PDB file of C-alpha atoms in Angstrom:
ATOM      1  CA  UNK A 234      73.390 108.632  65.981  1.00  0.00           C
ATOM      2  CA  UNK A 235      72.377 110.806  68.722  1.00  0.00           C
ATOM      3  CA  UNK A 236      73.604 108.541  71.133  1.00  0.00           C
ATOM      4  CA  UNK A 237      76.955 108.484  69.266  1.00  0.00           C
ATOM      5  CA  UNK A 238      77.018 111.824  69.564  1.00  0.00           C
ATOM      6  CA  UNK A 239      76.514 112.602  73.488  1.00  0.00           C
ATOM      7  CA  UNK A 240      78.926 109.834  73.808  1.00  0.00           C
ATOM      8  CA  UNK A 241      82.185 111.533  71.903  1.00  0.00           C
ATOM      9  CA  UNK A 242      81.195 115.028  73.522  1.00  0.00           C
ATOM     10  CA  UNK A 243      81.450 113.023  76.817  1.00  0.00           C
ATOM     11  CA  UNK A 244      84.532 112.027  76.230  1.00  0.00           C
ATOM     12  CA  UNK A 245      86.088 115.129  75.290  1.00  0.00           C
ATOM     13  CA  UNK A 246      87.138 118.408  76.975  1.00  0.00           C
ATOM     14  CA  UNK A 247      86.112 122.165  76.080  1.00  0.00           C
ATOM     15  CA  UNK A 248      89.358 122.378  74.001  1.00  0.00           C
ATOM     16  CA  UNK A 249      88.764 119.203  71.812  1.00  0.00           C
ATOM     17  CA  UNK A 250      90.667 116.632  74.278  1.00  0.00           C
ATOM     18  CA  UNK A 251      89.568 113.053  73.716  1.00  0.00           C
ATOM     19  CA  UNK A 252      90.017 110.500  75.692  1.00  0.00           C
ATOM     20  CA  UNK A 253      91.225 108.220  73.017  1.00  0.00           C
ATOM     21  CA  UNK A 254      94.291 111.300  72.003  1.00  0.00           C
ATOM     22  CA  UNK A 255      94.981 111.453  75.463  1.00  0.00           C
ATOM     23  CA  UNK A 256      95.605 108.020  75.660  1.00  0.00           C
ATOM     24  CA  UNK A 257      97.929 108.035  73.020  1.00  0.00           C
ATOM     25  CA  UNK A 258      99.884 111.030  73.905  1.00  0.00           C
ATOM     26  CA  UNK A 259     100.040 109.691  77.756  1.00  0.00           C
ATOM     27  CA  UNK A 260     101.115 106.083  75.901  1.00  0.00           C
ATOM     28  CA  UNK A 261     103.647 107.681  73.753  1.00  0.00           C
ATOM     29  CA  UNK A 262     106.519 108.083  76.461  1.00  0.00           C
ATOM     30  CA  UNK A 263     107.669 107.934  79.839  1.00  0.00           C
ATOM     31  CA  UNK A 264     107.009 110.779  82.529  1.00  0.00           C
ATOM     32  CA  UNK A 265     109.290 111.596  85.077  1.00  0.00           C
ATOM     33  CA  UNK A 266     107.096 112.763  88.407  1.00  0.00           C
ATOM     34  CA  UNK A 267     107.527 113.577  91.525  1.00  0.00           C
ATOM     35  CA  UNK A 268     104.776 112.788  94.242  1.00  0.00           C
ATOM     36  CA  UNK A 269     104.591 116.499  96.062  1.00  0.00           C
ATOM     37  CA  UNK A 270     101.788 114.691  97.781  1.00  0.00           C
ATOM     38  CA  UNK A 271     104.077 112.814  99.836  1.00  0.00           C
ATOM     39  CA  UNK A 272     105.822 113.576 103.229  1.00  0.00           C
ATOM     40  CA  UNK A 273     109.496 112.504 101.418  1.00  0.00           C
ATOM     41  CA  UNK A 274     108.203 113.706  97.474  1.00  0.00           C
ATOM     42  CA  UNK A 275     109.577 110.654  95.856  1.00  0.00           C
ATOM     43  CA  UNK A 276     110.339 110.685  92.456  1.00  0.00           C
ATOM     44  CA  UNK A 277     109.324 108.379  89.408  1.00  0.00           C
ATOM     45  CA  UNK A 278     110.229 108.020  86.142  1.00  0.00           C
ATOM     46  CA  UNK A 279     106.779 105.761  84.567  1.00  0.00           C
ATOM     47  CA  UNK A 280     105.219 103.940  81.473  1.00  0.00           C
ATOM     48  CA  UNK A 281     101.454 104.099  81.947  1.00  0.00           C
ATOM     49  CA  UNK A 282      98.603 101.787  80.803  1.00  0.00           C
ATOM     50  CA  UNK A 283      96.232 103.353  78.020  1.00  0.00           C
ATOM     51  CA  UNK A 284      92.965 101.992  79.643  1.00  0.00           C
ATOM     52  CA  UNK A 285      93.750 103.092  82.950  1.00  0.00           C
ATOM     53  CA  UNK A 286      92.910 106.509  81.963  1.00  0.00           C
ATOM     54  CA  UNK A 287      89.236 107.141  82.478  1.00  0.00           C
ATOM     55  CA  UNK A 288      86.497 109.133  81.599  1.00  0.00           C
ATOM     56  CA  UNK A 289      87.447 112.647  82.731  1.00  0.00           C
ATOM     57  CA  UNK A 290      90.736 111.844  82.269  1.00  0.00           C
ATOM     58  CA  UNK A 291      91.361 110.489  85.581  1.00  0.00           C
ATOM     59  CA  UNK A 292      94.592 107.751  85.355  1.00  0.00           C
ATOM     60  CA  UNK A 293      93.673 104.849  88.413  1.00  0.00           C
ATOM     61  CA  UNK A 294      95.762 102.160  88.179  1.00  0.00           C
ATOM     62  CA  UNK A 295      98.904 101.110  88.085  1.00  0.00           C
ATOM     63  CA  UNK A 296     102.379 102.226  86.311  1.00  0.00           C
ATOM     64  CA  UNK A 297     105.800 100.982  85.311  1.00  0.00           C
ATOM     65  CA  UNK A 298     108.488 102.662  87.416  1.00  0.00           C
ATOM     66  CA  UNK A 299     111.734 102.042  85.314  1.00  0.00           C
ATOM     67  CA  UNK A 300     113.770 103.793  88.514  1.00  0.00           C
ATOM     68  CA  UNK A 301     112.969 100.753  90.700  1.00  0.00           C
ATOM     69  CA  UNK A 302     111.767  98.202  87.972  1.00  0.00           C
ATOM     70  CA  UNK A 303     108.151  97.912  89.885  1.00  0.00           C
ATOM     71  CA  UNK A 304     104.711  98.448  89.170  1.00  0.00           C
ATOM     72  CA  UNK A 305     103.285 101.207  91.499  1.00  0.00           C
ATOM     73  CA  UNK A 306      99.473 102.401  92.185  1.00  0.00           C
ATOM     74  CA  UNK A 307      98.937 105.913  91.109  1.00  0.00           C
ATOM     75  CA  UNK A 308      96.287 108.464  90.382  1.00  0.00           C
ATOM     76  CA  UNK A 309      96.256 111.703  88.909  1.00  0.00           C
ATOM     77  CA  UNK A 310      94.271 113.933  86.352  1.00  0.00           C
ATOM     78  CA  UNK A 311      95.537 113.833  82.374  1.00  0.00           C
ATOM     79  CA  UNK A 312      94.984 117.355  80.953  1.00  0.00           C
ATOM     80  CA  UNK A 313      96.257 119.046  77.881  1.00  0.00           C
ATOM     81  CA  UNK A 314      98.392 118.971  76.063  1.00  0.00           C
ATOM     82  CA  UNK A 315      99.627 116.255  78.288  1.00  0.00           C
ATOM     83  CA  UNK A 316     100.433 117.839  82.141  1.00  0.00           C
ATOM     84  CA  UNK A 317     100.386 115.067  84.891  1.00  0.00           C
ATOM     85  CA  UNK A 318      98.129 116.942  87.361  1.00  0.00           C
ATOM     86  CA  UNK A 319      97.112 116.083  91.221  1.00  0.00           C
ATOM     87  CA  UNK A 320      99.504 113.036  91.093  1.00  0.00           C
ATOM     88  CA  UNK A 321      99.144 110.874  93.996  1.00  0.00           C
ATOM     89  CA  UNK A 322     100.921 107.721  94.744  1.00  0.00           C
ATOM     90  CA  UNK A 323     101.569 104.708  97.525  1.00  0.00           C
ATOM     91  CA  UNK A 324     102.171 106.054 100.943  1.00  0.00           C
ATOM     92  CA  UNK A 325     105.852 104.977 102.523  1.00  0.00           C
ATOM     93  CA  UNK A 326     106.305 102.023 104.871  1.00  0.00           C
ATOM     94  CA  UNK A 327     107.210 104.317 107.750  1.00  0.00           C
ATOM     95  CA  UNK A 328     107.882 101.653 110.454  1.00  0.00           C
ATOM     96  CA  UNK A 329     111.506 100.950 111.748  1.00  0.00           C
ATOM     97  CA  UNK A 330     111.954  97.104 113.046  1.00  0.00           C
ATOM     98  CA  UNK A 331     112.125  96.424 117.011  1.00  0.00           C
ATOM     99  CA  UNK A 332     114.729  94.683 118.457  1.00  0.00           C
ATOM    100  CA  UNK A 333     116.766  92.161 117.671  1.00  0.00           C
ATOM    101  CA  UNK A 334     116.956  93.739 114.320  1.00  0.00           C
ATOM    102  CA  UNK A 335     118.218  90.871 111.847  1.00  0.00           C
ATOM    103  CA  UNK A 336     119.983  92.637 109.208  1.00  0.00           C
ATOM    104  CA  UNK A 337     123.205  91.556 106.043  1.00  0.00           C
ATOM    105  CA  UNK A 338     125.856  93.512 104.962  1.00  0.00           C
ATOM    106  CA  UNK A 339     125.341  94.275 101.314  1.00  0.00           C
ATOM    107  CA  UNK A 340     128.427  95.203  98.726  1.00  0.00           C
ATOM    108  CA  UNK A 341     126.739  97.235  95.686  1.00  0.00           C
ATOM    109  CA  UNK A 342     130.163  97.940  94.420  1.00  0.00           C
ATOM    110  CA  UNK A 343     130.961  94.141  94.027  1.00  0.00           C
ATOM    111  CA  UNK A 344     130.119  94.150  90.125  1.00  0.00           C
ATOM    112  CA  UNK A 345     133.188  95.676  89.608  1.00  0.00           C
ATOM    113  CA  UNK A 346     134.956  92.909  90.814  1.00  0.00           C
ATOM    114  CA  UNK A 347     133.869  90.421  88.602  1.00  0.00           C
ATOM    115  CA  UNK A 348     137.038  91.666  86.574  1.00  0.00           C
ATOM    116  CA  UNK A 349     140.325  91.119  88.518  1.00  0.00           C
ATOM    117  CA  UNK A 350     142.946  90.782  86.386  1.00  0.00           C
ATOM    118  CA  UNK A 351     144.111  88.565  85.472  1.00  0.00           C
ATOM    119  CA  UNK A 352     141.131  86.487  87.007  1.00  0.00           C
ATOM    120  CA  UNK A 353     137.797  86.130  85.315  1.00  0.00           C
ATOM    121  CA  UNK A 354     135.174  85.557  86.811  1.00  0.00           C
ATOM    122  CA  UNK A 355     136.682  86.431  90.297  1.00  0.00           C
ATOM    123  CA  UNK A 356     134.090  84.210  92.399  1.00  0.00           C
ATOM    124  CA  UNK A 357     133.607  80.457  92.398  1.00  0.00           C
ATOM    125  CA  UNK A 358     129.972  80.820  91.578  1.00  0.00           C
ATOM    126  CA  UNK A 359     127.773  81.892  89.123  1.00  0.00           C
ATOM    127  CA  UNK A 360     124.880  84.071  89.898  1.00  0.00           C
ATOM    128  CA  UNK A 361     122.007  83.450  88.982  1.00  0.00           C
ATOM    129  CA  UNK A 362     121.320  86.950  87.538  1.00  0.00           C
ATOM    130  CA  UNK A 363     124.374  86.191  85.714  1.00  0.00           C
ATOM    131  CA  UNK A 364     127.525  88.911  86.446  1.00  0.00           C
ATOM    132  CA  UNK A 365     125.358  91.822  86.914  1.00  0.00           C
ATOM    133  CA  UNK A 366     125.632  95.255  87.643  1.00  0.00           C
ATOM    134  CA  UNK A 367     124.759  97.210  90.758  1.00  0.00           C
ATOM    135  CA  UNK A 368     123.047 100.274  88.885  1.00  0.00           C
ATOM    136  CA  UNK A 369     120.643  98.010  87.280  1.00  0.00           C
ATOM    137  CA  UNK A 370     117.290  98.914  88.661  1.00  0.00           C
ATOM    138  CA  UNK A 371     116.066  94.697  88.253  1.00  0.00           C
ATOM    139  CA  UNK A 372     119.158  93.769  90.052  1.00  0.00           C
ATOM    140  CA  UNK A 373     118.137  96.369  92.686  1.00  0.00           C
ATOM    141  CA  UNK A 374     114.478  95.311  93.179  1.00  0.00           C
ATOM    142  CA  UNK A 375     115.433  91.354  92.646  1.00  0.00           C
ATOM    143  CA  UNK A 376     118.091  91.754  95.831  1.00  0.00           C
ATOM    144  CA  UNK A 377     115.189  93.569  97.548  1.00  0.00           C
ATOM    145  CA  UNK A 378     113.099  91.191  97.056  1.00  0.00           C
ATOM    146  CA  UNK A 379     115.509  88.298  98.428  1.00  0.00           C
ATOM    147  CA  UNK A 380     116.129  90.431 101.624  1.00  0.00           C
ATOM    148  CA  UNK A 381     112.285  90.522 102.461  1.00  0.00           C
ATOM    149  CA  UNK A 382     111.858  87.172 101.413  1.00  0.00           C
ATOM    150  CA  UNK A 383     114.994  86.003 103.925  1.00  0.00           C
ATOM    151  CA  UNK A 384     112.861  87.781 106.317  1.00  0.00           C
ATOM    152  CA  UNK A 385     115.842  90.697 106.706  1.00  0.00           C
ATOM    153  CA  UNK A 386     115.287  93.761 108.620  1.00  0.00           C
ATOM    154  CA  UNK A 387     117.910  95.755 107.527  1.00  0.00           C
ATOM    155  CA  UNK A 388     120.773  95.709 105.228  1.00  0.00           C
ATOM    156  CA  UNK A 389     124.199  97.615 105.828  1.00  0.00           C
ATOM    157  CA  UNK A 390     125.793  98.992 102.082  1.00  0.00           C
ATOM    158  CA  UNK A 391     129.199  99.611 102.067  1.00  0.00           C
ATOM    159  CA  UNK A 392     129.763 103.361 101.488  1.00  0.00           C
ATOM    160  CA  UNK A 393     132.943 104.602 100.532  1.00  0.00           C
ATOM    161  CA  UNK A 394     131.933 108.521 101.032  1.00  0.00           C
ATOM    162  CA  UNK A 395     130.818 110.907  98.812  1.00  0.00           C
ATOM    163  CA  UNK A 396     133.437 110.607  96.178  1.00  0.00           C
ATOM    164  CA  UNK A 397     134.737 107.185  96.594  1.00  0.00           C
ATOM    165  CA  UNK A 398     135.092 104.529  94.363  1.00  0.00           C
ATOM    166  CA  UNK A 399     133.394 102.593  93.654  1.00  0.00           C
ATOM    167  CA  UNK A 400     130.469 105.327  93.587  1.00  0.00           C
ATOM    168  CA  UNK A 401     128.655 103.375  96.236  1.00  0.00           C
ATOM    169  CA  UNK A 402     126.695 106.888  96.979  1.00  0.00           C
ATOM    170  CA  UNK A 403     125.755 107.436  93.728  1.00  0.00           C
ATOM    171  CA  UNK A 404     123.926 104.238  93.968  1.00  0.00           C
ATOM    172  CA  UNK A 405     122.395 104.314  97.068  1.00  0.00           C
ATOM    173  CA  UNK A 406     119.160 106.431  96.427  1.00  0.00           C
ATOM    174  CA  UNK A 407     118.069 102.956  93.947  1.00  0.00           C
ATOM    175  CA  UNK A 408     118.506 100.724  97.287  1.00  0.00           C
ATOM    176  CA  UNK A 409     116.139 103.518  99.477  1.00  0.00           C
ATOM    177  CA  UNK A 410     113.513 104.287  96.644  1.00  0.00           C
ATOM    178  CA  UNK A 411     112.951 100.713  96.055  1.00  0.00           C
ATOM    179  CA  UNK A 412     112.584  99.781  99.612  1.00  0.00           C
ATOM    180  CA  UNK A 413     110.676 102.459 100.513  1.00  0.00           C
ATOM    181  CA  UNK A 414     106.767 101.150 100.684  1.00  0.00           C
ATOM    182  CA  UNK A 415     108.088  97.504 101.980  1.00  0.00           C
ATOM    183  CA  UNK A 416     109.849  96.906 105.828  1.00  0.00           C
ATOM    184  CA  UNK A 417     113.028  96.921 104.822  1.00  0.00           C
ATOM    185  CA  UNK A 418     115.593  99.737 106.346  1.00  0.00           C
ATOM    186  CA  UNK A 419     119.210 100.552 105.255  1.00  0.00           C
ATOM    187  CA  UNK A 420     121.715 102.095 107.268  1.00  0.00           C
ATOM    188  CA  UNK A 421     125.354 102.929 105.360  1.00  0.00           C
ATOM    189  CA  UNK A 422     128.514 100.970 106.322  1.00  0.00           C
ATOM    190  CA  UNK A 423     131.543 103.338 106.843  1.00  0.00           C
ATOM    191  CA  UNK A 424     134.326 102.044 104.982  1.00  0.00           C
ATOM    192  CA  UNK A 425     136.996 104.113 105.194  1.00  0.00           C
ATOM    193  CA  UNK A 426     137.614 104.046 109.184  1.00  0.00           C
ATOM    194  CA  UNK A 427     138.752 100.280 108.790  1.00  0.00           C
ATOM    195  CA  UNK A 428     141.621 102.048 106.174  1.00  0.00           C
ATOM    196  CA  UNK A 429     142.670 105.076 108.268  1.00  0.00           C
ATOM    197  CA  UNK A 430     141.842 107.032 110.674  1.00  0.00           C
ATOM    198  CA  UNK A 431     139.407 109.830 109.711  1.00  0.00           C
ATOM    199  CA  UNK A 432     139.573 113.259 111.399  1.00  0.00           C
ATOM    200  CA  UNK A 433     136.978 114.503 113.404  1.00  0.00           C
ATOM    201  CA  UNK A 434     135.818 117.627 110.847  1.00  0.00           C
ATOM    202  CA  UNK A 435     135.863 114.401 108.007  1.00  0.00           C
ATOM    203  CA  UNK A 436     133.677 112.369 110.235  1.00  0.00           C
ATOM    204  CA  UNK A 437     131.133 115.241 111.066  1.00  0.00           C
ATOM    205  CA  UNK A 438     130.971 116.398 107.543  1.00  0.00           C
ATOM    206  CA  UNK A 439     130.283 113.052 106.248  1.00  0.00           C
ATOM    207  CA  UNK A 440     127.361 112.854 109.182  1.00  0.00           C
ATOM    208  CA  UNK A 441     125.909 115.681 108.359  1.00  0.00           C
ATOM    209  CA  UNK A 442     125.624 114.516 104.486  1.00  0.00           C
ATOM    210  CA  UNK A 443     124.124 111.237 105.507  1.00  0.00           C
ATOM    211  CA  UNK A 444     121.740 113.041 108.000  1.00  0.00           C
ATOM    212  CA  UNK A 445     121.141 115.521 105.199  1.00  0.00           C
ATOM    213  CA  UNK A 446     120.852 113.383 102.207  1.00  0.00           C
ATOM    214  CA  UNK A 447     119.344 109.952 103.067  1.00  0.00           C
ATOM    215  CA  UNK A 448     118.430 109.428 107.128  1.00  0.00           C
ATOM    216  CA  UNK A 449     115.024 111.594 106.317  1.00  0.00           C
ATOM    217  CA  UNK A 450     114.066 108.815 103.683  1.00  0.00           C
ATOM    218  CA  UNK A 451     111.725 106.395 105.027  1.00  0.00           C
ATOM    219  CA  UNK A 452     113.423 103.469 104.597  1.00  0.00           C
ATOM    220  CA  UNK A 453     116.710 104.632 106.300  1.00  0.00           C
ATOM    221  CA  UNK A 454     117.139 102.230 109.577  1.00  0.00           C
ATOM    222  CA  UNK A 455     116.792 104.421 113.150  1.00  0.00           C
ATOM    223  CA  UNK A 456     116.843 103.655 116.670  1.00  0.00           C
ATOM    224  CA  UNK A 457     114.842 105.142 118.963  1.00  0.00           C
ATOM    225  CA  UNK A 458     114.535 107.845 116.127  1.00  0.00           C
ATOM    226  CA  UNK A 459     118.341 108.292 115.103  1.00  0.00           C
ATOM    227  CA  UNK A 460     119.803 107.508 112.018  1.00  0.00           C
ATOM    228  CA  UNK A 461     122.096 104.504 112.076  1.00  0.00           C
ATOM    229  CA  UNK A 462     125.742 104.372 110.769  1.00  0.00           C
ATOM    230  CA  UNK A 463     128.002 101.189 110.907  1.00  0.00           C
ATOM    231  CA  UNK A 464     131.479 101.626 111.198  1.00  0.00           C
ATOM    232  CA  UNK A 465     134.207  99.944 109.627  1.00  0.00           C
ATOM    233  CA  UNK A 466     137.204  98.957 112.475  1.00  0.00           C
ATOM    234  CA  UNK A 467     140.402  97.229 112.164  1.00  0.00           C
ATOM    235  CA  UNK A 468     142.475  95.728 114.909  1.00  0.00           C
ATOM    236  CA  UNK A 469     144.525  98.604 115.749  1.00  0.00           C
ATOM    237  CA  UNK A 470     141.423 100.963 116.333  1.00  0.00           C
ATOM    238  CA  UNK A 471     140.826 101.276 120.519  1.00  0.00           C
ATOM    239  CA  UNK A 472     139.292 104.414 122.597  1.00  0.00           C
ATOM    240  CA  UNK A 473     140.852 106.658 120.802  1.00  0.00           C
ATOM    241  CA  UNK A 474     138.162 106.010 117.709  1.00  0.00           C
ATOM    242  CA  UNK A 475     135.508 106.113 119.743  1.00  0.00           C
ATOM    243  CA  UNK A 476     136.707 109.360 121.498  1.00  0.00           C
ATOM    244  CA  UNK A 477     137.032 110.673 117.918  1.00  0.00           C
ATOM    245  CA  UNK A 478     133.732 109.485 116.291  1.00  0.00           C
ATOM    246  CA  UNK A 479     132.016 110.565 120.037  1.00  0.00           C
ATOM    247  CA  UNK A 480     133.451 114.208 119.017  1.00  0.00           C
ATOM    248  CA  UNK A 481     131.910 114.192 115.452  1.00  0.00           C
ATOM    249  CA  UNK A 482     128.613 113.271 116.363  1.00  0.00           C
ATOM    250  CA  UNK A 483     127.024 116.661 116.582  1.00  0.00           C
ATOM    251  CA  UNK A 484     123.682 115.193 114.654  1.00  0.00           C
ATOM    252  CA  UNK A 485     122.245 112.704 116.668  1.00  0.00           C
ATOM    253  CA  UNK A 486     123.363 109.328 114.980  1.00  0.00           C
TER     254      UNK A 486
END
């Protein structure tokens, strides 16, 4: 009995907080975190394990991340009535490949052309994930998967801007935050030069987004430390494109 005893006031806090509530409380939902640990502060939205969490309510093991569909290491402290406290979790992949960098252009907006009336299904082939959908975080993490495995470097999405469509950018971050403790880099495709001819302020302002909103990620693709942007040219484009995106390139890409 005495034994007993020692053991339940062992496994509780000051305030009444027992290990096996705290299990089902941390069991009960998913958490959305962000790692302020980290150099980049990625975030996570996770399912955790009930007997990863320990005595002192200490979580060490691993966690369902439902953003990238991929179990990921973490510790952190479990305290009431239910705070995620010192949250730690993997470290980035912070190398950038050397030369020649082997890399695939990559479509996430081709899902929506499955549909092309009157044609259905607009391809020859049938994947194997079946006609899937590009904000699907298994599609995501299966294509990353079959880049590493292809031994890829890099891959180049097609971006079609910050308001484009189809909302390549609003996909994008899934293609980073699942890369980002493996090799693999991304760089971002510029569509819309092979369609027009962008102005310089268009050019620059779409630059500085890129530079601002993804090239700090760790796995954005860089060269000799800048960011790397692909452009999109059609046969009529000559010097005076590269006169135009040399003029725009105030931010080191």
């Amino acid at each position: 009995m005495t034994a007993a005893f020692l053991t339940l006031l062992a496994l509780a806090s000051p305030h009444g907080w027992t290990l096996d509530h705290a299990r089902q409380v941390l069991t009960g939902r998913s958490y959305s975190v962000t790692d302020t640990s980290q150099p980049d502060q990625p975030r996570y939205e996770l399912r955790f394990s009930a007997r990863s969490l320990r005595r002192g309510f200490v979580y060490e093991g691993n966690a369902y991340d439902s953003l990238t569909a991929t179990q990921v290491p973490v510790r952190f402290t479990f305290v009431r009535p239910g705070r995620i406290v010192q949250f730690r979790g993997p470290s980035a992949d912070t190398t950038q490949p050397p030369f020649p960098i082997r890399a695939a252009f990559y479509y996430a907006w081709y899902p929506e052309a499955w549909w092309r009336d009157p044609v259905f299904p607009y391809s020859l082939y049938h994947p194997s994930l079946d006609y899937y959908s590009a904000v699907d975080a298994h599609v995501v993490r299966g294509h990353t998967d079959a880049l590493l495995y292809a031994h890829l470097a890099a891959g180049i999405y097609s971006w079609w801007g910050t308001d484009g469509y189809p909302p390549t950018d609003l996909r994008f971050w899934r293609y980073l935050a699942a890369a980002r403790t493996t090799p693999l880099r991304w760089a971002l495709y510029y569509e819309r030069e092979g369609y027009g001819d962008p102005s310089v302020a268009t050019i620059r302002a779409d630059l500085e987004y890129i530079r601002d909103e993804y090239a700090s990620q760790p796995a954005y693709l860089k060269v000799d430390g800048r960011f790397v942007v692909y452009v999109y040219g059609d046969p009529n484009d000559g010097c005076a494109r590269a006169a135009r995106w040399r003029e725009a390139n105030t931010v080191g890409a």
